[in-house]
PDB file of C-alpha atoms and ligand atoms in Angstrom:
ATOM      1  CA  UNK A 222      -4.729 -26.757  13.779  1.00  0.00           C
ATOM      2  CA  UNK A 223      -5.363 -23.410  15.312  1.00  0.00           C
ATOM      3  CA  UNK A 224      -1.658 -22.901  16.480  1.00  0.00           C
ATOM      4  CA  UNK A 225      -0.793 -23.529  12.785  1.00  0.00           C
ATOM      5  CA  UNK A 226      -3.547 -21.046  11.566  1.00  0.00           C
ATOM      6  CA  UNK A 227      -2.524 -18.274  14.012  1.00  0.00           C
ATOM      7  CA  UNK A 228       1.318 -19.053  12.849  1.00  0.00           C
ATOM      8  CA  UNK A 229      -0.073 -18.664   9.316  1.00  0.00           C
ATOM      9  CA  UNK A 230      -1.951 -15.261  10.190  1.00  0.00           C
ATOM     10  CA  UNK A 231       1.088 -14.157  11.745  1.00  0.00           C
ATOM     11  CA  UNK A 232       3.634 -14.379   9.021  1.00  0.00           C
ATOM     12  CA  UNK A 233       0.825 -12.779   6.560  1.00  0.00           C
ATOM     13  CA  UNK A 234       0.829  -9.338   8.634  1.00  0.00           C
ATOM     14  CA  UNK A 235       4.434  -9.724   9.233  1.00  0.00           C
ATOM     15  CA  UNK A 236       4.987  -9.814   5.226  1.00  0.00           C
ATOM     16  CA  UNK A 237       2.144  -7.635   4.475  1.00  0.00           C
ATOM     17  CA  UNK A 238       2.362  -4.612   6.921  1.00  0.00           C
ATOM     18  CA  UNK A 239       4.068  -2.304   5.593  1.00  0.00           C
ATOM     19  CA  UNK A 240       1.657  -2.423   2.275  1.00  0.00           C
ATOM     20  CA  UNK A 241      -0.519   0.239   3.461  1.00  0.00           C
ATOM     21  CA  UNK A 242      -3.766  -0.084   1.935  1.00  0.00           C
ATOM     22  CA  UNK A 243      -7.160   2.509   1.935  1.00  0.00           C
ATOM     23  CA  UNK A 244      -8.440   0.633   5.433  1.00  0.00           C
ATOM     24  CA  UNK A 245      -7.716   2.286   8.481  1.00  0.00           C
ATOM     25  CA  UNK A 246      -8.419   1.756  12.126  1.00  0.00           C
ATOM     26  CA  UNK A 247      -8.437   3.706  14.812  1.00  0.00           C
ATOM     27  CA  UNK A 248      -9.817   3.714  18.712  1.00  0.00           C
ATOM     28  CA  UNK A 249     -10.010   0.084  18.695  1.00  0.00           C
ATOM     29  CA  UNK A 250     -10.888  -1.475  22.544  1.00  0.00           C
ATOM     30  CA  UNK A 251     -12.456  -4.891  24.080  1.00  0.00           C
ATOM     31  CA  UNK A 252     -14.846  -4.367  26.176  1.00  0.00           C
ATOM     32  CA  UNK A 253     -14.099  -5.055  29.910  1.00  0.00           C
ATOM     33  CA  UNK A 254     -16.212  -7.932  30.916  1.00  0.00           C
ATOM     34  CA  UNK A 255     -16.001  -9.883  34.629  1.00  0.00           C
ATOM     35  CA  UNK A 256     -13.695 -12.566  35.172  1.00  0.00           C
ATOM     36  CA  UNK A 257     -16.800 -15.120  34.753  1.00  0.00           C
ATOM     37  CA  UNK A 258     -18.047 -13.700  31.617  1.00  0.00           C
ATOM     38  CA  UNK A 259     -17.707 -16.274  28.667  1.00  0.00           C
ATOM     39  CA  UNK A 260     -18.146 -13.475  25.724  1.00  0.00           C
ATOM     40  CA  UNK A 261     -17.131  -9.833  25.376  1.00  0.00           C
ATOM     41  CA  UNK A 262     -16.869  -7.409  22.226  1.00  0.00           C
ATOM     42  CA  UNK A 263     -14.369  -5.378  20.257  1.00  0.00           C
ATOM     43  CA  UNK A 264     -15.406  -1.833  18.603  1.00  0.00           C
ATOM     44  CA  UNK A 265     -13.579   0.472  16.570  1.00  0.00           C
ATOM     45  CA  UNK A 266     -13.779   2.975  13.776  1.00  0.00           C
ATOM     46  CA  UNK A 267     -12.948   1.773  10.492  1.00  0.00           C
ATOM     47  CA  UNK A 268     -11.873   4.261   8.015  1.00  0.00           C
ATOM     48  CA  UNK A 269     -12.189   3.547   4.135  1.00  0.00           C
ATOM     49  CA  UNK A 270     -10.207   6.223   2.773  1.00  0.00           C
ATOM     50  CA  UNK A 271     -10.379   4.445  -0.860  1.00  0.00           C
ATOM     51  CA  UNK A 272     -12.879   4.968  -3.441  1.00  0.00           C
ATOM     52  CA  UNK A 273     -13.880   1.084  -3.580  1.00  0.00           C
ATOM     53  CA  UNK A 274     -16.368  -0.041  -1.577  1.00  0.00           C
ATOM     54  CA  UNK A 275     -14.685  -2.656   0.650  1.00  0.00           C
ATOM     55  CA  UNK A 276     -15.403  -4.924   3.379  1.00  0.00           C
ATOM     56  CA  UNK A 277     -14.419  -6.867   6.821  1.00  0.00           C
ATOM     57  CA  UNK A 278     -15.550 -10.135   6.130  1.00  0.00           C
ATOM     58  CA  UNK A 279     -13.918 -12.025   9.281  1.00  0.00           C
ATOM     59  CA  UNK A 280     -12.235 -11.465  12.760  1.00  0.00           C
ATOM     60  CA  UNK A 281      -9.969 -13.619  14.379  1.00  0.00           C
ATOM     61  CA  UNK A 282      -8.255 -14.055  17.810  1.00  0.00           C
ATOM     62  CA  UNK A 283      -6.375 -16.287  20.006  1.00  0.00           C
ATOM     63  CA  UNK A 284      -8.129 -15.061  22.899  1.00  0.00           C
ATOM     64  CA  UNK A 285     -11.515 -16.653  22.027  1.00  0.00           C
ATOM     65  CA  UNK A 286     -12.860 -19.903  21.123  1.00  0.00           C
ATOM     66  CA  UNK A 287     -14.549 -18.171  18.028  1.00  0.00           C
ATOM     67  CA  UNK A 288     -14.802 -14.393  16.424  1.00  0.00           C
ATOM     68  CA  UNK A 289     -18.014 -13.199  14.832  1.00  0.00           C
ATOM     69  CA  UNK A 290     -18.792 -10.422  13.310  1.00  0.00           C
ATOM     70  CA  UNK A 291     -22.480  -8.505  14.499  1.00  0.00           C
ATOM     71  CA  UNK A 292     -24.762  -6.380  14.398  1.00  0.00           C
ATOM     72  CA  UNK A 293     -28.059  -5.505  16.188  1.00  0.00           C
ATOM     73  CA  UNK A 294     -31.192  -5.007  14.991  1.00  0.00           C
ATOM     74  CA  UNK A 295     -34.819  -3.978  16.634  1.00  0.00           C
ATOM     75  CA  UNK A 296     -37.218  -7.066  16.421  1.00  0.00           C
ATOM     76  CA  UNK A 297     -40.637  -6.438  17.746  1.00  0.00           C
ATOM     77  CA  UNK A 298     -39.431  -3.437  19.744  1.00  0.00           C
ATOM     78  CA  UNK A 299     -36.284  -5.710  21.382  1.00  0.00           C
ATOM     79  CA  UNK A 300     -32.650  -5.678  20.405  1.00  0.00           C
ATOM     80  CA  UNK A 301     -30.850  -8.550  19.456  1.00  0.00           C
ATOM     81  CA  UNK A 302     -27.923  -9.422  18.410  1.00  0.00           C
ATOM     82  CA  UNK A 303     -27.347 -11.214  15.254  1.00  0.00           C
ATOM     83  CA  UNK A 304     -24.060 -12.654  13.075  1.00  0.00           C
ATOM     84  CA  UNK A 305     -23.452 -10.772  10.136  1.00  0.00           C
ATOM     85  CA  UNK A 306     -21.308 -12.360   6.757  1.00  0.00           C
ATOM     86  CA  UNK A 307     -19.732  -8.780   6.498  1.00  0.00           C
ATOM     87  CA  UNK A 308     -19.397  -4.914   7.401  1.00  0.00           C
ATOM     88  CA  UNK A 309     -19.725  -3.133   4.509  1.00  0.00           C
ATOM     89  CA  UNK A 310     -17.083  -0.226   4.463  1.00  0.00           C
ATOM     90  CA  UNK A 311     -18.404   2.466   2.290  1.00  0.00           C
ATOM     91  CA  UNK A 312     -15.722   4.572   0.281  1.00  0.00           C
ATOM     92  CA  UNK A 313     -14.622   7.658   1.693  1.00  0.00           C
ATOM     93  CA  UNK A 314     -16.427   7.121   4.920  1.00  0.00           C
ATOM     94  CA  UNK A 315     -15.612   5.539   8.454  1.00  0.00           C
ATOM     95  CA  UNK A 316     -17.879   2.582   9.811  1.00  0.00           C
ATOM     96  CA  UNK A 317     -18.643   2.942  13.438  1.00  0.00           C
ATOM     97  CA  UNK A 318     -18.569  -0.714  15.308  1.00  0.00           C
ATOM     98  CA  UNK A 319     -19.766   0.643  18.605  1.00  0.00           C
ATOM     99  CA  UNK A 320     -22.120  -0.459  21.615  1.00  0.00           C
ATOM    100  CA  UNK A 321     -25.476  -0.998  20.503  1.00  0.00           C
ATOM    101  CA  UNK A 322     -24.661  -1.373  16.981  1.00  0.00           C
ATOM    102  CA  UNK A 323     -21.747  -3.502  15.255  1.00  0.00           C
ATOM    103  CA  UNK A 324     -19.493  -5.692  16.677  1.00  0.00           C
ATOM    104  CA  UNK A 325     -16.388  -8.083  16.526  1.00  0.00           C
ATOM    105  CA  UNK A 326     -17.984 -10.556  18.883  1.00  0.00           C
ATOM    106  CA  UNK A 327     -15.532 -12.665  21.165  1.00  0.00           C
ATOM    107  CA  UNK A 328     -17.046 -15.648  21.778  1.00  0.00           C
ATOM    108  CA  UNK A 329     -15.682 -18.274  24.340  1.00  0.00           C
ATOM    109  CA  UNK A 330     -12.925 -16.308  25.925  1.00  0.00           C
ATOM    110  CA  UNK A 331     -10.043 -18.875  27.058  1.00  0.00           C
ATOM    111  CA  UNK A 332      -8.994 -16.169  30.027  1.00  0.00           C
ATOM    112  CA  UNK A 333     -10.208 -13.642  32.015  1.00  0.00           C
ATOM    113  CA  UNK A 334      -9.440 -10.104  30.804  1.00  0.00           C
ATOM    114  CA  UNK A 335      -7.176  -7.997  32.649  1.00  0.00           C
ATOM    115  CA  UNK A 336      -7.399  -3.785  32.856  1.00  0.00           C
ATOM    116  CA  UNK A 337      -3.519  -4.128  31.831  1.00  0.00           C
ATOM    117  CA  UNK A 338      -3.856  -6.566  29.184  1.00  0.00           C
ATOM    118  CA  UNK A 339      -3.656  -5.934  25.555  1.00  0.00           C
ATOM    119  CA  UNK A 340      -5.882  -8.217  23.066  1.00  0.00           C
ATOM    120  CA  UNK A 341      -4.914  -9.297  19.793  1.00  0.00           C
ATOM    121  CA  UNK A 342      -7.335  -9.171  16.869  1.00  0.00           C
ATOM    122  CA  UNK A 343      -7.055 -10.116  13.357  1.00  0.00           C
ATOM    123  CA  UNK A 344      -9.356  -8.618  10.628  1.00  0.00           C
ATOM    124  CA  UNK A 345      -9.734  -9.833   7.481  1.00  0.00           C
ATOM    125  CA  UNK A 346     -10.599  -7.914   4.454  1.00  0.00           C
ATOM    126  CA  UNK A 347     -12.480  -8.571   1.593  1.00  0.00           C
ATOM    127  CA  UNK A 348      -8.882  -8.326  -0.857  1.00  0.00           C
ATOM    128  CA  UNK A 349      -7.363 -11.306   1.606  1.00  0.00           C
ATOM    129  CA  UNK A 350      -5.506  -8.201   3.424  1.00  0.00           C
ATOM    130  CA  UNK A 351      -5.232  -9.038   7.075  1.00  0.00           C
ATOM    131  CA  UNK A 352      -4.844  -6.014   9.938  1.00  0.00           C
ATOM    132  CA  UNK A 353      -3.341  -6.929  13.083  1.00  0.00           C
ATOM    133  CA  UNK A 354      -4.834  -5.132  15.835  1.00  0.00           C
ATOM    134  CA  UNK A 355      -3.575  -4.771  19.453  1.00  0.00           C
ATOM    135  CA  UNK A 356      -6.562  -3.814  21.585  1.00  0.00           C
ATOM    136  CA  UNK A 357      -6.955  -2.363  25.347  1.00  0.00           C
ATOM    137  CA  UNK A 358      -9.738  -3.414  27.612  1.00  0.00           C
ATOM    138  CA  UNK A 359     -11.918  -0.667  28.072  1.00  0.00           C
ATOM    139  CA  UNK A 360     -14.444  -0.210  30.513  1.00  0.00           C
ATOM    140  CA  UNK A 361     -17.966   0.699  28.496  1.00  0.00           C
ATOM    141  CA  UNK A 362     -19.646   3.360  30.517  1.00  0.00           C
ATOM    142  CA  UNK A 363     -23.998   2.961  30.519  1.00  0.00           C
ATOM    143  CA  UNK A 364     -25.415   0.054  29.785  1.00  0.00           C
ATOM    144  CA  UNK A 365     -24.421  -3.348  30.888  1.00  0.00           C
ATOM    145  CA  UNK A 366     -22.374  -2.244  33.421  1.00  0.00           C
ATOM    146  CA  UNK A 367     -22.236  -4.412  36.766  1.00  0.00           C
ATOM    147  CA  UNK A 368     -23.631  -2.804  39.741  1.00  0.00           C
ATOM    148  CA  UNK A 369     -20.704  -2.329  42.576  1.00  0.00           C
ATOM    149  CA  UNK A 370     -22.880  -2.754  45.758  1.00  0.00           C
ATOM    150  CA  UNK A 371     -21.179  -5.219  47.910  1.00  0.00           C
ATOM    151  CA  UNK A 372     -23.147  -8.210  48.130  1.00  0.00           C
ATOM    152  CA  UNK A 373     -24.696  -9.102  51.743  1.00  0.00           C
ATOM    153  CA  UNK A 374     -22.446 -11.869  53.209  1.00  0.00           C
ATOM    154  CA  UNK A 375     -23.715 -11.095  56.743  1.00  0.00           C
ATOM    155  CA  UNK A 376     -23.409 -14.412  58.554  1.00  0.00           C
ATOM    156  CA  UNK A 377     -25.928 -15.598  60.635  1.00  0.00           C
ATOM    157  CA  UNK A 378     -25.334 -14.043  64.379  1.00  0.00           C
ATOM    158  CA  UNK A 379     -26.408 -17.663  66.516  1.00  0.00           C
ATOM    159  CA  UNK A 380     -25.194 -15.412  69.788  1.00  0.00           C
ATOM    160  CA  UNK A 381     -27.695 -13.227  69.422  1.00  0.00           C
ATOM    161  CA  UNK A 382     -30.716 -15.607  68.243  1.00  0.00           C
ATOM    162  CA  UNK A 383     -29.445 -17.614  71.634  1.00  0.00           C
ATOM    163  CA  UNK A 384     -30.134 -14.395  73.791  1.00  0.00           C
ATOM    164  CA  UNK A 385     -33.910 -13.752  72.485  1.00  0.00           C
ATOM    165  CA  UNK A 386     -35.998 -15.600  74.992  1.00  0.00           C
ATOM    166  CA  UNK A 387     -38.689 -17.612  73.919  1.00  0.00           C
ATOM    167  CA  UNK A 388     -42.133 -16.573  74.601  1.00  0.00           C
ATOM    168  CA  UNK A 389     -42.772 -19.801  77.225  1.00  0.00           C
TER     169      UNK A 389
HETATM  170 CU1   CU B  58     -22.670  -9.807  19.310  1.00  0.00          CU
END
């Protein structure tokens, strides 16, 4: 079923891609994560150049089991993520999907992300139109970065231990 849905999505894009609407996406990327990470997020700038309020109602990607629209909120001083029904795109303005704010969450990555890869993500707008994005993987500076200090894998050195004389 998933494959069928994907096919339908692709054919939609193929037939409607030429019809430019008022929504344009720029600077989209997927946050680089360690190979074992099950989730990541997509960020981008969405421009609504029209006079009408629009909305991003869903997103999909074959790269993940589920794709959700998320925001961050402060609850009792703690930053929490929560799913939102839609992301409003105000007329004549740009909506920023960025770390610490609105984002598109990719849950259950089907394969590790390679830095050279691109990830196909489809956005669905409130009028049913789709925007197909081919997003690069990018390291996000600052928060959430892995420490690159090598782990201490020094094996126990039994020879040295044998040389330590017992007090008796
Ligand atoms: Cu999230």
